[in-house]
Amino acid sequence: MGQDAVLLDVWDRIVSELAQFQDQASAVARGQVVNAISGSPCGQDTGCAAKVFAVEYARTAKPQWRDRAEAALTAMDQADPYGGLPEPVWDVLGWHDNPGSVYVTGTTLDAIWSARRILGCELGLEQGRRLMDYLWTCRVGPGLFAHDTIRPGVKMPPIQNIAAFALYMMTVIEQAPSAADHPILGDRDPAIWHLLAGQRRDGLWPYHTQGLAGRLGLRCPLLARFGRFNETWREADFMHHCLVLYYLGKTAAMRQHRRLVDGVRLGWSFVRENLEPVGQDELRCRWSWEKRPWGPRYCNYSDTNTYFLILACLPVMRELGIVDQLEADRVGQGVVNHISRALLNEEGRHPSIRPAEGPVETIRCILPMVEQSVAWKGSLLADWLEYNGGRLSGGLSASGG
């Protein structure tokens, strides 16, 4: 099977699954998409599916995919994504919503903006001030953001990938006249400072935003080992590192910020050093540096979303001049080959992409999470498909960028 055929085979599995789950939701929530993990319609899956369907329409020119994309966008308009979307989470009491998740809001709005661009629609930035008001409810301090809306009386730590989301959304939304004078826009430079200061010397971004003690651990682990320092600088996983890399890269491409580009370059070097060859034409992630959970917990260790983030990063790294065409093709083909050979479930089993890989001792400890569905994976893979659009059968129309 040729390289393009391998990519399209993975893509077709995702598109087909999302169409099936949109049909399942149609009786109770037209246009929405059921999440394969929670079994209920999900805003993040619906927004990401809108982008997937829009790219499939641009690729095939079949109106059914435009209809599906527009139905998903209409459903999301009714869900008020600019006010902050909830994240469904699971515990012993079952599924419930964490209100105002920056992760869910950021991934969903990014997919919605892409879908609208591909379909030739306005981005809908007139609600920019509402989005800025929402981000203010997640603000811990200048340039620092919590994972969700901060509840009264609850102390929530600042998270690095969430700051990257917030910075990206602020950079996009600053174009909206309604948001031009919002005070949170003053957090853009502090967010950049914290993200660059919170990067390890080898390029890795740990999960938590670091204070002084944590930054000592980042820059001088030997010193930190002999002191009473906050150990959160050790908490990291490949997926969240790539999440920071992706959104900082997109922000750097818009802002042309030299120090930000340097940080992204260092972040990509970490990815480069932790992709290992399998045979002649396959690349897999080296997970051995991640911690191993000792019991059931929410975590993103060995998370296969990492592969799709790497694919989505490649066009951004190419735009910034961090990789050349040869490296982009080599990494992209190697990662897609690994997904196709090692991560696809058998036909008819959902999700069609395995959520995690690695030792069973790790996988059995990971609790169910809605992001384990294929919707976000498809939204990320759409970036790589668009980038390669001219080489794929059917191509991508001009409206697809």
Coordinates of C-alpha atoms in Angstrom, one line a residue, residues 2-400:
G2 CA 1.4 3.4 -1.0
Q3 CA 2.0 6.2 1.5
D4 CA -1.0 8.2 0.4
A5 CA -3.2 5.1 0.6
V6 CA -2.1 4.4 4.1
L7 CA -2.9 8.0 5.2
L8 CA -6.3 7.9 3.5
D9 CA -7.1 4.5 5.0
V10 CA -6.6 5.9 8.6
W11 CA -8.5 9.0 7.6
D12 CA -11.4 7.1 6.1
R13 CA -11.8 5.0 9.3
I14 CA -12.0 8.2 11.4
V15 CA -14.5 9.9 9.0
S16 CA -16.7 6.9 8.8
E17 CA -16.8 6.5 12.6
L18 CA -17.7 10.1 13.2
A19 CA -20.4 10.0 10.6
Q20 CA -21.9 7.0 12.3
F21 CA -21.8 8.7 15.7
Q22 CA -23.4 11.8 14.2
D23 CA -26.2 9.7 12.9
Q24 CA -26.7 8.1 16.3
A25 CA -27.1 11.5 17.9
S26 CA -29.6 12.8 15.3
A27 CA -32.7 11.6 17.1
V28 CA -32.0 13.6 20.3
A29 CA -29.5 16.3 19.2
R30 CA -29.4 17.0 15.5
G31 CA -25.9 17.7 14.2
Q32 CA -24.1 16.6 17.4
V33 CA -21.8 13.6 17.6
V34 CA -21.9 10.9 20.2
N35 CA -18.6 10.3 22.1
A36 CA -17.5 6.6 21.8
I37 CA -16.2 6.6 25.4
S38 CA -19.1 8.3 27.3
G39 CA -21.9 7.2 25.0
S40 CA -23.5 10.6 25.0
P41 CA -23.4 13.6 22.6
C42 CA -20.2 15.6 23.2
G43 CA -19.4 19.2 22.3
Q44 CA -15.7 18.6 21.7
D45 CA -16.5 15.6 19.4
T46 CA -19.1 17.7 17.5
G47 CA -16.7 20.6 17.0
C48 CA -13.8 18.4 15.9
A49 CA -16.1 16.4 13.6
A50 CA -17.2 19.6 11.9
K51 CA -13.6 20.2 10.9
V52 CA -13.2 16.6 9.8
F53 CA -16.3 16.7 7.6
A54 CA -15.3 20.1 6.2
V55 CA -11.9 18.7 5.1
E56 CA -13.6 15.6 3.6
Y57 CA -15.9 17.9 1.7
A58 CA -12.9 19.9 0.4
R59 CA -11.2 16.7 -0.6
T60 CA -14.1 14.9 -2.3
A61 CA -16.5 17.8 -3.2
K62 CA -19.4 15.6 -2.1
P63 CA -22.2 17.8 -0.7
Q64 CA -23.1 15.2 2.0
W65 CA -19.9 16.2 3.9
R66 CA -20.7 19.9 3.7
D67 CA -24.2 19.1 5.1
R68 CA -22.7 17.2 8.0
A69 CA -20.1 19.9 8.7
E70 CA -22.8 22.6 8.7
A71 CA -25.1 20.6 10.9
A72 CA -22.3 20.2 13.5
L73 CA -21.5 23.9 13.3
T74 CA -25.1 24.8 13.9
A75 CA -25.2 22.5 16.9
M76 CA -22.1 24.1 18.3
D77 CA -23.6 27.6 17.8
Q78 CA -26.4 26.5 20.2
A79 CA -23.9 25.2 22.7
D80 CA -22.3 28.6 23.3
P81 CA -18.6 27.5 23.0
Y82 CA -17.4 31.1 23.6
G83 CA -18.7 31.0 27.1
G84 CA -16.6 27.9 28.0
L85 CA -17.5 24.3 27.4
P86 CA -17.7 21.6 30.0
E87 CA -15.5 18.5 30.1
P88 CA -17.3 15.2 30.8
V89 CA -15.3 13.2 33.3
W90 CA -15.9 9.8 34.9
D91 CA -15.6 8.6 38.5
V92 CA -17.2 6.0 40.7
L93 CA -20.5 7.9 40.5
G94 CA -20.5 7.9 36.7
W95 CA -20.1 10.6 34.1
H96 CA -20.5 14.3 35.1
D97 CA -19.4 17.6 33.7
N98 CA -16.5 19.8 34.9
P99 CA -17.6 23.3 33.9
G100 CA -15.5 25.7 31.8
S101 CA -12.7 23.4 30.6
V102 CA -10.0 25.4 28.7
Y103 CA -8.8 22.2 27.0
V104 CA -12.2 21.4 25.6
T105 CA -13.1 25.0 24.8
G106 CA -9.7 25.5 23.0
T107 CA -9.7 22.3 21.0
T108 CA -13.3 22.8 20.0
L109 CA -13.1 26.5 19.0
D110 CA -9.9 25.8 17.1
A111 CA -11.7 23.1 15.1
I112 CA -14.7 25.3 14.6
W113 CA -12.6 28.2 13.2
S114 CA -10.9 25.7 10.8
A115 CA -14.2 24.3 9.6
R116 CA -15.6 27.7 9.0
R117 CA -12.4 28.7 7.1
I118 CA -12.5 25.6 4.9
L119 CA -16.2 26.1 4.1
G120 CA -15.6 29.8 3.3
C121 CA -17.6 31.1 6.2
E122 CA -16.8 34.0 8.6
L123 CA -14.9 32.8 11.7
G124 CA -17.6 34.2 14.1
L125 CA -15.2 36.3 16.2
E126 CA -17.9 38.8 17.1
Q127 CA -18.3 36.8 20.3
G128 CA -14.6 37.5 21.1
R129 CA -15.3 39.5 24.3
R130 CA -17.4 36.7 25.7
L131 CA -14.5 34.3 25.2
M132 CA -12.1 36.8 26.9
D133 CA -14.6 37.1 29.8
Y134 CA -14.6 33.3 30.1
L135 CA -10.8 33.1 30.1
W136 CA -10.7 35.7 32.9
T137 CA -12.7 33.1 35.1
C138 CA -9.8 30.7 34.6
R139 CA -7.0 33.2 35.3
V140 CA -4.7 32.4 38.3
G141 CA -2.4 35.4 37.7
P142 CA -0.8 37.4 34.9
G143 CA -0.2 34.8 32.1
L144 CA -1.2 31.9 34.4
F145 CA -4.4 29.8 33.8
A146 CA -6.1 26.9 35.5
H147 CA -7.5 24.0 33.7
D148 CA -11.2 24.9 34.3
T149 CA -13.2 27.9 35.5
I150 CA -12.1 28.6 39.1
R151 CA -14.7 27.8 41.6
P152 CA -15.1 30.0 44.8
G153 CA -12.9 28.7 47.6
V154 CA -11.0 26.3 45.4
K155 CA -7.3 26.8 44.8
M156 CA -6.4 25.5 41.3
P157 CA -2.8 25.3 40.0
P158 CA -1.7 27.0 36.8
I159 CA -1.1 24.5 33.9
Q160 CA 1.4 25.0 31.0
N161 CA -0.7 23.5 28.2
I162 CA -3.7 25.6 29.3
A163 CA -1.6 28.8 29.1
A164 CA -0.6 27.8 25.6
F165 CA -4.3 27.4 24.7
A166 CA -5.2 30.7 26.3
L167 CA -2.4 32.5 24.5
Y168 CA -3.5 31.0 21.2
M169 CA -7.1 32.0 21.7
M170 CA -6.1 35.5 22.7
T171 CA -4.0 35.8 19.6
V172 CA -6.8 34.8 17.4
I173 CA -9.5 36.8 19.1
E174 CA -7.5 40.0 19.3
Q175 CA -8.7 40.6 15.7
A176 CA -12.3 41.0 17.0
P177 CA -13.2 44.7 17.7
S178 CA -15.3 43.6 20.6
A179 CA -12.3 42.2 22.4
A180 CA -9.7 44.9 21.5
D181 CA -9.6 46.6 24.9
H182 CA -10.2 43.6 27.2
P183 CA -7.7 43.6 30.1
I184 CA -6.9 39.9 29.7
L185 CA -5.1 40.7 26.4
G186 CA -2.4 42.2 28.7
D187 CA -1.6 38.6 29.7
R188 CA -0.1 37.6 26.4
D189 CA 3.5 38.6 27.1
P190 CA 3.4 37.2 30.7
A191 CA 2.1 33.9 29.3
I192 CA 4.9 33.7 26.8
W193 CA 7.4 34.5 29.6
H194 CA 6.1 31.8 31.9
L195 CA 6.0 29.2 29.1
L196 CA 9.5 29.9 28.0
A197 CA 10.7 29.9 31.6
G198 CA 8.9 26.7 32.3
Q199 CA 10.6 24.7 29.6
R200 CA 13.3 22.2 30.5
R201 CA 16.8 22.5 29.0
D202 CA 16.1 19.4 26.8
G203 CA 13.0 21.2 25.4
L204 CA 10.3 19.4 27.4
W205 CA 7.4 21.3 28.9
P206 CA 6.3 19.8 32.2
Y207 CA 2.5 19.7 33.0
H208 CA 2.5 22.4 35.7
T209 CA 3.6 26.0 35.4
Q210 CA 6.7 26.3 37.6
G211 CA 7.4 28.8 40.4
L212 CA 10.9 29.6 41.4
A213 CA 11.6 26.3 43.0
G214 CA 10.3 24.4 40.0
R215 CA 12.4 26.5 37.6
L216 CA 15.5 25.6 39.7
G217 CA 14.5 21.9 39.1
L218 CA 14.2 22.5 35.4
R219 CA 17.5 24.2 35.0
C220 CA 19.5 22.4 37.6
P221 CA 18.0 19.0 38.6
L222 CA 21.1 18.1 40.7
L223 CA 20.6 21.1 42.9
A224 CA 16.8 20.4 43.2
R225 CA 17.6 16.8 44.3
F226 CA 19.3 18.1 47.4
G227 CA 16.8 20.7 48.3
R228 CA 13.2 20.8 49.4
F229 CA 11.8 21.9 46.1
N230 CA 8.4 21.4 44.5
E231 CA 8.6 18.2 42.5
T232 CA 6.0 19.2 39.9
W233 CA 8.8 20.0 37.5
R234 CA 9.1 16.2 37.1
E235 CA 5.4 15.7 36.2
A236 CA 5.3 15.5 32.4
D237 CA 4.0 13.4 29.6
F238 CA 4.6 13.3 25.8
M239 CA 1.0 14.2 24.9
H240 CA 0.9 17.4 26.9
H241 CA 4.3 18.4 25.7
C242 CA 3.1 18.1 22.1
L243 CA 0.0 20.0 23.0
V244 CA 2.1 23.0 24.2
L245 CA 4.3 22.7 21.1
Y246 CA 1.3 22.7 18.7
Y247 CA -0.4 25.8 20.1
L248 CA 2.8 27.7 20.8
G249 CA 3.8 27.0 17.2
K250 CA 0.5 28.2 15.8
T251 CA 0.8 31.4 18.0
A252 CA 4.4 31.9 16.9
A253 CA 3.4 31.7 13.2
M254 CA 0.8 34.4 13.8
R255 CA 2.9 36.7 16.0
Q256 CA 6.4 36.2 14.5
H257 CA 7.9 36.3 18.0
R258 CA 11.6 35.3 17.8
R259 CA 12.0 34.0 21.4
L260 CA 8.8 32.0 21.0
V261 CA 10.0 30.5 17.8
D262 CA 13.3 29.5 19.6
G263 CA 11.2 27.8 22.3
V264 CA 9.2 25.9 19.7
R265 CA 12.4 24.9 18.0
L266 CA 13.8 23.5 21.3
G267 CA 10.4 21.8 21.9
W268 CA 10.5 20.1 18.5
S269 CA 14.1 18.8 19.3
F270 CA 12.6 16.9 22.2
V271 CA 10.1 15.3 19.9
R272 CA 12.9 14.5 17.4
E273 CA 15.0 12.8 20.1
N274 CA 12.1 10.7 21.4
L275 CA 10.8 9.2 18.1
E276 CA 12.5 5.8 17.6
P277 CA 12.6 3.8 14.3
V278 CA 10.7 0.5 13.8
G279 CA 12.2 -1.1 10.8
Q280 CA 12.9 1.1 7.8
D281 CA 9.8 3.2 7.5
E282 CA 8.0 3.4 10.8
L283 CA 8.4 5.7 13.8
R284 CA 7.0 5.3 17.3
C285 CA 7.2 7.3 20.5
R286 CA 9.7 6.5 23.2
W287 CA 7.5 6.3 26.3
S288 CA 10.1 5.0 28.7
W289 CA 10.9 8.4 30.1
E290 CA 7.3 8.9 31.3
K291 CA 6.2 7.9 34.8
R292 CA 4.2 4.8 35.3
P293 CA 0.9 5.1 37.3
W294 CA 0.7 2.9 40.4
G295 CA -3.1 2.6 40.3
P296 CA -6.2 3.8 38.5
R297 CA -6.0 7.5 37.6
Y298 CA -6.6 10.1 35.0
C299 CA -3.4 10.4 33.0
N300 CA -2.1 10.8 29.5
Y301 CA 0.8 8.4 29.7
S302 CA 1.4 6.4 26.4
D303 CA -1.5 8.5 24.9
T304 CA -1.9 7.9 21.2
N305 CA -3.2 11.4 20.7
T306 CA 0.5 12.2 20.8
Y307 CA 1.0 10.8 17.3
F308 CA -1.8 13.0 15.9
L309 CA -0.4 16.0 17.6
I310 CA 3.0 15.3 16.0
L311 CA 1.4 15.1 12.6
A312 CA -0.5 18.4 13.2
C313 CA 2.8 20.0 14.4
L314 CA 4.6 19.2 11.1
P315 CA 3.0 21.9 8.9
V316 CA 3.6 24.4 11.7
M317 CA 7.2 23.4 12.1
R318 CA 7.6 23.7 8.3
E319 CA 6.1 27.1 8.2
L320 CA 8.4 28.3 11.0
G321 CA 11.5 26.9 9.1
I322 CA 12.2 24.4 12.0
V323 CA 12.0 21.3 9.8
D324 CA 12.6 21.0 6.0
Q325 CA 10.4 19.1 3.6
L326 CA 12.5 16.0 3.8
E327 CA 12.2 15.7 7.6
A328 CA 8.5 16.6 7.5
D329 CA 7.8 13.8 5.0
R330 CA 10.0 11.3 6.8
V331 CA 8.4 11.9 10.2
G332 CA 4.9 12.1 8.8
Q333 CA 5.2 8.9 6.8
G334 CA 6.8 7.1 9.7
V335 CA 4.1 8.1 12.2
V336 CA 1.2 7.3 9.8
N337 CA 2.8 3.9 9.2
H338 CA 2.9 3.2 12.9
I339 CA -0.7 4.3 13.4
S340 CA -1.8 2.1 10.6
R341 CA 0.2 -1.0 11.6
A342 CA 0.0 -0.8 15.4
L343 CA -2.9 1.3 16.6
L344 CA -5.9 0.5 14.4
N345 CA -8.6 -1.6 16.1
E346 CA -10.3 -4.3 14.1
E347 CA -13.1 -3.1 11.8
G348 CA -16.3 -2.3 13.7
R349 CA -14.7 -1.7 17.1
H350 CA -14.9 1.8 18.5
P351 CA -12.9 3.8 18.9
S352 CA -11.1 2.7 15.8
I353 CA -7.8 4.0 17.1
R354 CA -6.4 2.5 20.3
P355 CA -6.3 5.2 23.0
A356 CA -3.0 4.1 24.5
E357 CA 0.0 1.9 23.7
G358 CA 2.6 0.4 25.9
P359 CA 2.8 -2.1 28.7
V360 CA -0.5 -3.5 30.0
E361 CA 0.5 -2.3 33.6
T362 CA 0.2 1.3 32.4
I363 CA -2.9 0.9 30.1
R364 CA -5.0 -0.8 32.7
C365 CA -4.5 2.1 35.1
I366 CA -5.8 4.8 32.8
L367 CA -9.4 5.8 33.5
P368 CA -11.9 6.5 30.7
M369 CA -11.6 10.0 29.2
V370 CA -13.7 11.5 26.4
E371 CA -10.5 12.5 24.5
Q372 CA -9.9 8.8 23.9
S373 CA -12.4 9.0 21.0
V374 CA -11.3 9.6 17.4
A375 CA -12.8 13.1 17.1
W376 CA -9.8 15.1 18.3
K377 CA -7.4 12.7 16.5
G378 CA -9.3 13.4 13.3
S379 CA -9.2 17.1 13.8
L380 CA -5.4 17.0 14.2
L381 CA -5.0 14.5 11.3
A382 CA -6.9 17.0 9.1
D383 CA -4.0 19.4 9.4
W384 CA -1.6 16.9 8.0
L385 CA -4.1 15.9 5.3
E386 CA -4.6 19.5 4.3
Y387 CA -0.8 20.0 4.1
N388 CA -0.5 17.0 1.8
G389 CA -3.7 17.9 -0.1
G390 CA -2.1 18.4 -3.5
R391 CA -0.7 14.9 -3.5
L392 CA -3.8 13.0 -2.4
S393 CA -6.4 11.5 -4.7
G394 CA -9.2 13.9 -5.2
G395 CA -7.0 16.7 -3.9
L396 CA -8.3 19.6 -1.7
S397 CA -10.2 22.4 -3.2
A398 CA -9.0 26.0 -2.9
S399 CA -11.4 26.7 -0.1
G400 CA -9.6 24.1 2.0

